[in-house]
Short mmCIF file of C-alpha atoms and ligand atoms in Angstrom, two decimals:
data_model
loop_
_atom_site.label_atom_id
_atom_site.label_comp_id
_atom_site.label_asym_id
_atom_site.label_seq_id
_atom_site.Cartn_x
_atom_site.Cartn_y
_atom_site.Cartn_z
CA UNK A 1 34.34 2.89 44.46
CA UNK A 2 31.82 4.90 46.73
CA UNK A 3 28.02 3.59 46.45
CA UNK A 4 25.43 5.48 44.93
CA UNK A 5 21.88 5.76 46.04
CA UNK A 6 19.02 7.26 44.34
CA UNK A 7 18.83 10.22 46.46
CA UNK A 8 22.31 10.93 46.05
CA UNK A 9 21.62 10.49 42.19
CA UNK A 10 18.93 13.17 42.20
CA UNK A 11 21.16 15.46 43.79
CA UNK A 12 23.85 15.43 41.59
CA UNK A 13 21.54 15.48 38.56
CA UNK A 14 19.61 18.74 40.36
CA UNK A 15 23.24 20.22 40.69
CA UNK A 16 24.35 19.66 37.05
CA UNK A 17 21.41 20.60 35.20
CA UNK A 18 17.76 20.65 36.60
CA UNK A 19 16.31 19.56 33.07
CA UNK A 20 18.01 15.93 33.21
CA UNK A 21 15.21 15.44 36.25
CA UNK A 22 12.54 15.67 33.58
CA UNK A 23 14.57 12.97 31.58
CA UNK A 24 14.34 10.59 34.42
CA UNK A 25 10.56 10.33 34.19
CA UNK A 26 10.95 8.20 31.48
CA UNK A 27 12.61 5.12 33.50
CA UNK A 28 12.09 3.04 36.37
CA UNK A 29 14.51 4.03 38.51
CA UNK A 30 16.49 1.56 41.00
CA UNK A 31 19.08 1.10 43.13
CA UNK A 32 21.25 -2.48 43.08
CA UNK A 33 24.39 -3.12 44.72
CA UNK A 34 25.29 0.94 44.87
CA UNK A 35 24.39 1.41 41.24
CA UNK A 36 21.48 3.16 39.85
CA UNK A 37 19.42 1.43 37.24
CA UNK A 38 17.45 3.18 34.69
CA UNK A 39 14.85 0.92 33.68
CA UNK A 40 12.76 1.19 30.32
CA UNK A 41 10.96 -1.34 27.84
CA UNK A 42 11.42 1.14 25.20
CA UNK A 43 14.52 0.64 22.92
CA UNK A 44 13.89 4.41 21.56
CA UNK A 45 13.77 5.87 25.37
CA UNK A 46 16.93 4.18 26.23
CA UNK A 47 18.84 5.36 23.12
CA UNK A 48 17.43 8.95 22.94
CA UNK A 49 17.21 10.13 26.70
CA UNK A 50 19.32 7.33 28.18
CA UNK A 51 22.50 8.27 26.26
CA UNK A 52 21.58 11.81 27.16
CA UNK A 53 21.89 11.33 30.75
CA UNK A 54 24.76 9.24 30.46
CA UNK A 55 26.67 11.72 28.37
CA UNK A 56 26.21 14.14 31.17
CA UNK A 57 27.70 12.20 33.82
CA UNK A 58 30.60 13.27 35.04
CA UNK A 59 34.04 11.06 35.78
CA UNK A 60 32.88 10.63 39.36
CA UNK A 61 29.45 8.85 38.47
CA UNK A 62 30.79 7.10 35.39
CA UNK A 63 30.03 3.39 35.64
CA UNK A 64 27.54 3.89 38.68
CA UNK A 65 24.80 4.22 36.44
CA UNK A 66 23.51 1.90 33.79
CA UNK A 67 20.87 2.05 31.42
CA UNK A 68 18.57 -1.15 31.32
CA UNK A 69 16.32 -2.39 28.65
CA UNK A 70 13.71 -4.58 30.19
CA UNK A 71 12.78 -7.72 27.97
CA UNK A 72 9.12 -7.90 27.09
CA UNK A 73 6.83 -9.95 29.10
CA UNK A 74 5.77 -13.51 28.37
CA UNK A 75 4.77 -13.57 24.75
CA UNK A 76 7.62 -11.51 23.26
CA UNK A 77 10.22 -13.17 25.10
CA UNK A 78 12.60 -10.36 24.12
CA UNK A 79 11.53 -10.85 20.74
CA UNK A 80 9.95 -7.44 18.88
CA UNK A 81 6.31 -7.98 18.14
CA UNK A 82 6.19 -7.95 13.97
CA UNK A 83 3.25 -8.53 12.33
CA UNK A 84 1.90 -8.70 8.85
CA UNK A 85 5.45 -8.56 6.98
CA UNK A 86 6.58 -10.70 4.46
CA UNK A 87 10.29 -11.01 3.78
CA UNK A 88 9.98 -10.69 -0.14
CA UNK A 89 9.86 -6.95 -0.30
CA UNK A 90 12.94 -4.71 0.19
CA UNK A 91 14.26 -1.37 -0.81
CA UNK A 92 16.85 -3.33 -2.71
CA UNK A 93 14.26 -5.40 -5.11
CA UNK A 94 12.53 -1.84 -5.64
CA UNK A 95 13.43 -0.27 -8.75
CA UNK A 96 13.68 3.40 -8.70
CA UNK A 97 12.86 5.94 -11.66
CA UNK A 98 11.08 9.42 -12.08
CA UNK A 99 7.80 8.26 -11.09
CA UNK A 100 8.90 6.91 -7.83
CA UNK A 101 11.73 8.43 -6.88
CA UNK A 102 10.56 10.84 -4.24
CA UNK A 103 8.40 7.97 -2.70
CA UNK A 104 11.31 5.63 -2.33
CA UNK A 105 13.55 8.54 -1.01
CA UNK A 106 11.06 9.62 1.54
CA UNK A 107 10.59 5.98 2.22
CA UNK A 108 13.71 5.61 3.20
CA UNK A 109 14.36 8.51 5.05
CA UNK A 110 11.46 7.32 7.35
CA UNK A 111 12.51 3.69 7.92
CA UNK A 112 16.13 5.05 9.03
CA UNK A 113 14.51 8.22 11.36
CA UNK A 114 10.86 6.87 11.98
CA UNK A 115 8.65 8.84 13.96
CA UNK A 116 11.35 11.88 13.33
CA UNK A 117 10.99 12.97 9.76
CA UNK A 118 7.76 12.55 8.04
CA UNK A 119 4.82 11.84 10.39
CA UNK A 120 2.64 10.40 9.02
CA UNK A 121 3.89 9.46 5.45
CA UNK A 122 1.01 9.02 3.06
CA UNK A 123 1.45 7.35 -0.34
CA UNK A 124 -1.17 7.43 -3.15
CA UNK A 125 -1.21 6.20 -7.07
CA UNK A 126 -3.07 3.68 -8.57
CA UNK A 127 -2.93 -0.01 -8.38
CA UNK A 128 0.08 -2.25 -8.94
CA UNK A 129 2.71 0.69 -8.72
CA UNK A 130 4.37 -0.27 -5.59
CA UNK A 131 2.55 1.37 -2.71
CA UNK A 132 2.26 -2.14 -0.76
CA UNK A 133 6.08 -2.99 -1.70
CA UNK A 134 7.24 0.47 0.12
CA UNK A 135 5.47 0.22 2.76
CA UNK A 136 6.81 -3.51 3.43
CA UNK A 137 10.06 -2.42 2.76
CA UNK A 138 10.18 0.04 5.46
CA UNK A 139 8.50 -2.32 7.74
CA UNK A 140 11.03 -4.83 7.15
CA UNK A 141 13.93 -2.16 7.58
CA UNK A 142 12.89 -1.23 10.77
CA UNK A 143 11.99 -5.03 12.11
CA UNK A 144 15.78 -5.80 11.27
CA UNK A 145 16.66 -2.81 13.69
CA UNK A 146 14.65 -4.32 16.40
CA UNK A 147 11.40 -2.20 16.36
CA UNK A 148 7.84 -3.32 16.77
CA UNK A 149 6.02 -3.34 13.37
CA UNK A 150 2.44 -3.85 12.49
CA UNK A 151 1.43 -3.95 8.75
CA UNK A 152 -2.16 -4.29 7.90
CA UNK A 153 -4.59 -3.49 5.33
CA UNK A 154 -7.49 -1.12 6.35
CA UNK A 155 -9.96 -4.05 5.81
CA UNK A 156 -7.92 -6.38 7.99
CA UNK A 157 -7.48 -3.70 10.88
CA UNK A 158 -11.29 -3.23 10.46
CA UNK A 159 -12.15 -6.88 10.81
CA UNK A 160 -9.66 -7.27 13.59
CA UNK A 161 -11.44 -4.36 15.59
CA UNK A 162 -14.46 -6.01 14.95
CA UNK A 163 -13.54 -9.10 16.37
CA UNK A 164 -11.78 -7.47 19.63
CA UNK A 165 -15.08 -5.85 20.46
CA UNK A 166 -17.14 -8.97 20.28
CA UNK A 167 -14.50 -10.93 22.25
CA UNK A 168 -14.30 -7.97 24.94
CA UNK A 169 -10.88 -7.61 24.07
CA UNK A 170 -10.78 -4.00 22.64
CA UNK A 171 -8.53 -2.72 25.21
CA UNK A 172 -5.74 -5.43 24.13
CA UNK A 173 -6.10 -4.52 20.43
CA UNK A 174 -5.79 -0.62 21.34
CA UNK A 175 -2.75 -1.15 23.51
CA UNK A 176 -0.93 -3.83 21.17
CA UNK A 177 -1.43 -1.13 18.61
CA UNK A 178 -0.52 1.85 20.46
CA UNK A 179 2.76 0.84 21.43
CA UNK A 180 4.29 -0.22 18.21
CA UNK A 181 7.23 1.78 16.99
CA UNK A 182 5.71 1.68 13.23
CA UNK A 183 2.48 1.05 11.90
CA UNK A 184 1.94 0.41 8.50
CA UNK A 185 -1.70 0.87 7.41
CA UNK A 186 -2.53 0.04 3.69
CA UNK A 187 -5.40 0.57 1.30
CA UNK A 188 -6.56 3.24 3.46
CA UNK A 189 -9.42 3.95 0.97
CA UNK A 190 -11.17 0.92 2.51
CA UNK A 191 -11.83 3.15 5.91
CA UNK A 192 -14.77 4.62 3.54
CA UNK A 193 -17.80 4.59 5.72
CA UNK A 194 -16.51 2.26 8.61
CA UNK A 195 -17.08 5.30 11.57
CA UNK A 196 -16.37 2.77 14.11
CA UNK A 197 -13.09 1.92 12.65
CA UNK A 198 -12.30 5.32 11.84
CA UNK A 199 -12.58 6.38 15.46
CA UNK A 200 -10.54 3.93 16.70
CA UNK A 201 -7.89 4.48 14.13
CA UNK A 202 -7.83 8.19 15.12
CA UNK A 203 -7.44 7.38 18.60
CA UNK A 204 -4.47 5.03 17.90
CA UNK A 205 -3.10 7.63 15.67
CA UNK A 206 -3.11 10.34 17.95
CA UNK A 207 -1.40 8.08 20.59
CA UNK A 208 1.14 7.20 18.57
CA UNK A 209 1.71 10.66 16.77
CA UNK A 210 2.14 12.03 20.07
CA UNK A 211 4.71 9.47 21.30
CA UNK A 212 6.90 10.10 18.27
CA UNK A 213 6.08 6.43 16.66
CA UNK A 214 5.62 6.52 12.94
CA UNK A 215 2.46 5.92 10.87
CA UNK A 216 2.62 4.89 7.12
CA UNK A 217 -0.45 5.02 4.89
CA UNK A 218 -1.03 3.84 1.54
CA UNK A 219 -4.00 4.43 -0.74
CA UNK A 220 -5.46 4.59 -4.39
CA UNK A 221 -6.03 8.20 -4.33
CA UNK A 222 -5.30 11.90 -2.38
CA UNK A 223 -6.43 12.03 1.01
CA UNK A 224 -9.11 14.78 0.20
CA UNK A 225 -10.32 12.31 -2.58
CA UNK A 226 -11.34 9.80 0.42
CA UNK A 227 -15.24 9.22 0.44
CA UNK A 228 -16.94 8.98 3.93
CA UNK A 229 -13.97 9.51 5.68
CA UNK A 230 -14.27 11.92 8.75
CA UNK A 231 -12.52 15.61 8.08
CA UNK A 232 -10.23 15.05 11.54
CA UNK A 233 -8.68 11.73 9.97
CA UNK A 234 -8.34 13.71 6.49
CA UNK A 235 -6.69 16.21 7.95
CA UNK A 236 -4.48 14.07 9.82
CA UNK A 237 -3.43 12.12 6.92
CA UNK A 238 -2.32 15.52 5.36
CA UNK A 239 -0.65 16.81 8.11
CA UNK A 240 2.53 14.76 7.69
CA UNK A 241 3.81 14.23 3.72
CA UNK A 242 1.87 13.29 1.07
CA UNK A 243 3.43 11.54 -2.01
CA UNK A 244 2.10 10.40 -5.26
CA UNK A 245 3.37 7.19 -7.25
CA UNK A 246 3.42 6.83 -10.88
CA UNK A 247 5.29 4.68 -13.23
CA UNK A 248 6.68 6.41 -16.19
CA UNK A 249 8.22 4.54 -19.26
CA UNK A 250 11.70 4.54 -18.62
CA UNK A 251 11.17 2.99 -15.44
CA UNK A 252 8.88 0.44 -16.58
CA UNK A 253 11.60 -0.56 -18.96
CA UNK A 254 14.05 -1.01 -16.15
CA UNK A 255 11.29 -2.87 -14.10
CA UNK A 256 10.69 -5.56 -17.25
CA UNK A 257 14.48 -5.76 -17.61
CA UNK A 258 15.00 -6.65 -13.69
CA UNK A 259 12.02 -8.81 -13.50
CA UNK A 260 13.29 -10.90 -16.56
CA UNK A 261 16.31 -11.42 -15.07
CA UNK A 262 15.23 -12.44 -11.57
CA UNK A 263 13.24 -15.17 -13.39
CA UNK A 264 16.13 -16.25 -14.70
CA UNK A 265 14.80 -15.53 -18.35
CA UNK A 266 17.15 -13.88 -21.07
CA UNK A 267 16.44 -9.88 -21.60
CA UNK A 268 16.47 -9.81 -25.33
CA UNK A 269 15.35 -6.81 -27.22
CA UNK A 270 12.27 -8.07 -28.88
CA UNK A 271 10.80 -9.72 -25.82
CA UNK A 272 11.48 -6.41 -23.85
CA UNK A 273 9.46 -4.41 -26.65
CA UNK A 274 6.70 -7.22 -26.68
CA UNK A 275 6.58 -6.54 -22.61
CA UNK A 276 6.42 -3.14 -23.40
CA UNK A 277 3.77 -2.84 -25.50
CA UNK A 278 1.63 -5.74 -24.21
CA UNK A 279 1.39 -4.86 -20.57
CA UNK A 280 -0.71 -1.80 -19.03
CA UNK A 281 1.15 0.69 -16.59
CA UNK A 282 0.65 -1.85 -13.63
CA UNK A 283 3.71 -3.48 -12.31
CA UNK A 284 1.59 -6.70 -11.13
CA UNK A 285 0.39 -6.80 -14.76
CA UNK A 286 4.04 -6.99 -15.90
CA UNK A 287 5.06 -9.76 -13.19
CA UNK A 288 1.99 -11.72 -14.25
CA UNK A 289 2.87 -11.65 -17.91
CA UNK A 290 6.72 -12.53 -17.48
CA UNK A 291 5.35 -15.38 -15.21
CA UNK A 292 3.76 -16.38 -18.30
CA UNK A 293 6.29 -16.11 -20.50
CA UNK A 294 8.36 -18.34 -18.22
CA UNK A 295 5.68 -20.82 -17.98
CA UNK A 296 4.54 -21.25 -21.46
CA UNK A 297 7.09 -19.43 -23.80
CA UNK A 298 6.78 -16.20 -25.58
CA UNK A 299 4.07 -17.25 -27.80
CA UNK A 300 1.82 -16.83 -24.89
CA UNK A 301 2.23 -13.22 -25.05
CA UNK A 302 1.61 -13.20 -28.78
CA UNK A 303 -1.70 -14.40 -27.97
CA UNK A 304 -2.45 -11.77 -25.81
CA UNK A 305 -1.31 -9.20 -28.19
CA UNK A 306 -3.63 -10.59 -30.82
CA UNK A 307 -6.75 -10.75 -28.33
CA UNK A 308 -5.71 -6.86 -27.65
CA UNK A 309 -5.51 -6.01 -31.66
CA UNK A 310 -8.94 -8.10 -32.00
CA UNK A 311 -10.62 -6.14 -29.01
CA UNK A 312 -9.73 -2.93 -30.97
CA UNK A 313 -10.85 -4.05 -34.02
CA UNK A 314 -14.37 -5.27 -32.32
CA UNK A 315 -14.78 -1.59 -30.65
CA UNK A 316 -13.56 0.34 -33.84
CA UNK A 317 -16.15 -1.59 -35.95
CA UNK A 318 -19.06 -1.42 -33.57
CA UNK A 319 -18.23 2.40 -33.22
CA UNK A 320 -18.32 2.97 -36.73
CA UNK A 321 -21.55 1.03 -37.22
CA UNK A 322 -23.32 3.53 -34.98
CA UNK A 323 -21.74 6.82 -36.52
CA UNK A 324 -19.34 6.93 -33.16
CA UNK A 325 -15.98 7.29 -32.36
CA UNK A 326 -14.20 4.54 -30.58
CA UNK A 327 -13.16 6.90 -27.93
CA UNK A 328 -17.07 7.59 -27.40
CA UNK A 329 -17.36 3.90 -26.39
CA UNK A 330 -14.32 4.24 -24.11
CA UNK A 331 -15.01 7.09 -22.56
CA UNK A 332 -18.26 8.07 -20.20
CA UNK A 333 -20.62 9.44 -22.89
CA UNK A 334 -23.71 9.02 -21.39
CA UNK A 335 -26.11 9.51 -24.50
CA UNK A 336 -28.58 6.70 -24.89
CA UNK A 337 -26.56 6.08 -28.34
CA UNK A 338 -23.15 5.72 -26.81
CA UNK A 339 -24.36 3.59 -23.97
CA UNK A 340 -26.21 1.34 -25.83
CA UNK A 341 -23.42 0.79 -28.70
CA UNK A 342 -20.79 0.52 -25.56
CA UNK A 343 -22.66 -2.36 -24.27
CA UNK A 344 -23.04 -4.31 -27.93
CA UNK A 345 -19.08 -3.66 -28.11
CA UNK A 346 -18.87 -5.47 -24.77
CA UNK A 347 -20.94 -8.02 -25.98
CA UNK A 348 -19.31 -8.71 -29.08
CA UNK A 349 -15.82 -8.62 -27.67
CA UNK A 350 -17.16 -11.58 -25.45
CA UNK A 351 -18.49 -13.44 -28.36
CA UNK A 352 -15.74 -12.98 -31.07
CA UNK A 353 -12.38 -13.10 -29.30
CA UNK A 354 -11.46 -15.59 -26.25
CA UNK A 355 -10.16 -12.64 -24.03
CA UNK A 356 -10.98 -12.61 -20.34
CA UNK A 357 -13.62 -9.97 -19.03
CA UNK A 358 -10.65 -8.11 -17.39
CA UNK A 359 -9.08 -7.79 -20.60
CA UNK A 360 -12.11 -6.57 -22.35
CA UNK A 361 -12.76 -4.23 -19.37
CA UNK A 362 -9.37 -2.82 -19.96
CA UNK A 363 -9.76 -2.59 -23.78
CA UNK A 364 -12.92 -0.29 -23.00
CA UNK A 365 -10.90 1.66 -20.59
CA UNK A 366 -13.00 0.38 -17.44
CA UNK A 367 -10.99 -0.65 -14.10
CA UNK A 368 -13.55 -2.94 -13.05
CA UNK A 369 -14.99 -5.85 -15.13
CA UNK A 370 -18.30 -5.79 -13.27
CA UNK A 371 -19.43 -3.22 -15.96
CA UNK A 372 -18.63 -5.38 -18.72
CA UNK A 373 -20.48 -8.67 -17.18
CA UNK A 374 -23.28 -6.03 -16.40
CA UNK A 375 -23.26 -4.48 -20.30
CA UNK A 376 -23.45 -8.13 -21.79
CA UNK A 377 -26.25 -9.31 -19.27
CA UNK A 378 -28.39 -6.41 -20.52
CA UNK A 379 -27.87 -6.94 -24.58
CA UNK A 380 -28.54 -10.90 -24.09
CA UNK A 381 -31.57 -10.02 -22.31
CA UNK A 382 -32.85 -7.43 -24.88
CA UNK A 383 -32.29 -9.44 -27.42
CA UNK A 384 -34.88 -11.92 -26.48
CA UNK A 385 -37.49 -9.03 -26.39
CA UNK A 386 -36.38 -6.83 -28.97
CA UNK A 387 -36.04 -8.03 -32.29
CA UNK A 388 -34.79 -5.27 -34.25
CA UNK A 389 -31.95 -5.29 -31.76
CA UNK A 390 -31.31 -8.77 -32.21
CA UNK A 391 -31.17 -8.40 -35.69
CA UNK A 392 -28.38 -5.52 -35.50
CA UNK A 393 -26.14 -7.53 -32.95
CA UNK A 394 -26.46 -10.84 -35.43
CA UNK A 395 -25.39 -8.58 -38.42
CA UNK A 396 -22.74 -7.03 -36.26
CA UNK A 397 -21.22 -10.39 -35.36
CA UNK A 398 -21.10 -11.98 -38.73
CA UNK A 399 -19.63 -8.78 -40.47
CA UNK A 400 -16.78 -8.17 -37.79
CA UNK A 401 -16.05 -11.89 -37.40
CA UNK A 402 -15.35 -12.32 -40.76
CA UNK A 403 -12.70 -9.72 -40.56
CA UNK A 404 -10.87 -10.70 -37.35
P1 ADP B 501 0.25 -1.42 -5.10
O1 ADP B 501 0.44 -1.84 -3.90
O2 ADP B 501 0.48 -0.05 -5.51
O3 ADP B 501 -1.02 -1.85 -5.75
P2 ADP B 501 2.29 -3.33 -4.98
O4 ADP B 501 3.51 -2.71 -4.01
O5 ADP B 501 1.44 -4.71 -4.38
O6 ADP B 501 1.26 -2.20 -5.50
O7 ADP B 501 3.22 -3.69 -6.68
C1 ADP B 501 2.86 -4.81 -7.13
C2 ADP B 501 3.76 -6.12 -7.48
O8 ADP B 501 4.45 -5.13 -8.26
C3 ADP B 501 4.64 -6.26 -6.31
O9 ADP B 501 4.67 -7.51 -6.51
C4 ADP B 501 5.67 -5.39 -6.04
O10 ADP B 501 6.76 -6.05 -5.71
C5 ADP B 501 6.05 -5.17 -7.53
N1 ADP B 501 6.45 -3.70 -8.01
C6 ADP B 501 5.86 -2.37 -7.96
N2 ADP B 501 6.78 -1.46 -7.90
C7 ADP B 501 8.00 -1.90 -8.21
C8 ADP B 501 9.41 -1.33 -8.33
N3 ADP B 501 9.18 -0.24 -8.53
N4 ADP B 501 10.40 -2.29 -8.45
C9 ADP B 501 10.07 -3.67 -8.34
N5 ADP B 501 9.22 -4.25 -8.23
C10 ADP B 501 7.75 -3.44 -8.04
MG1 MG B 502 -1.15 -2.69 -2.11
#
């Protein structure tokens, strides 16, 4: 077999198709034992450009050109960089229904063709609906195909960056992120107000995007609703595909059944019904309640049901006493009367039921229990000073307490 050297190889390519020469720039070209080796560290370069080049070689050069994937340096030992993934999350364990069908389809497409279909993919929706699950499922899928993947919450990303700056390792930090095939950034709303982090991420984003590496983002809100995030980042976030994730009743039912099976609990209609009623539209809450059943039996969620019922009564009676509707206490009505009645209801919920602050917050239509803590404190303090208030609240406590 005739030996091939670099010069001969180049002349050959030029004759076949000049555009092939530009593909060569992706490789380190070496001559070894009469063969030409095209060497790269990047699996995707090997697959995409390497295959194309090989496909164009005529019979005469078959077997004389080889594409080599060079193992990574010391650290990796040929293993791909995979960080922040938990094997618990997969596409198979994700229950698909109307509210999350688009998300799961798009996520699968991205996992199968990273960097090629939707870049970036931005998933948003409220808590406990499976955003992190989908990000992780994409990550696990790609890692199993040998790609390098980093999963980070925006908060961890930011802390890691600060640490890298402090210890003079910011270049290493940048290089590591830029070089991965897939970057999953979760809870992007926490980039809010972190300017330096945003600049750093913007640069990594651009670099990855230009090199057709995949970026997937998740957030509790649409990119345009993000606060204190630079316009240029928001426009990047919107530049690929943005999908909302929701939970509809039918899917919720399916999830409940699946989770009961996973914990080897019997799927009885009455338990499923109870769970449909007693849990909010939040899969984390559903999982927690089902684990509660596993540990403490069904009576446990019945107690929770009684508490929910009692909370509703406390809110109703308090509203009626002040000539308001229960909705007035749940909404954001700012009149003095409504906000005072709302705080009294919080206080009474705490005194008269054994519901947790979180349960009270939920019953009062609040996302966060800190408003409940604040409301209760206000009433406690003012009752010390204001005898009239103290009198009203004590009366209500007795009156409502007798009726629970
Ligand atoms: P988010 O990131 O949107 O707040 P997560 O992805 O953390 O929500 O989901 C909360 C929990 O619910 C996780 O344990 C996740 O596995 C589970 N979960 C969410 N959606 C689904 C689904 N469609 N099918 C199965 N499990 C789900
Ligand atoms: Mg999450």
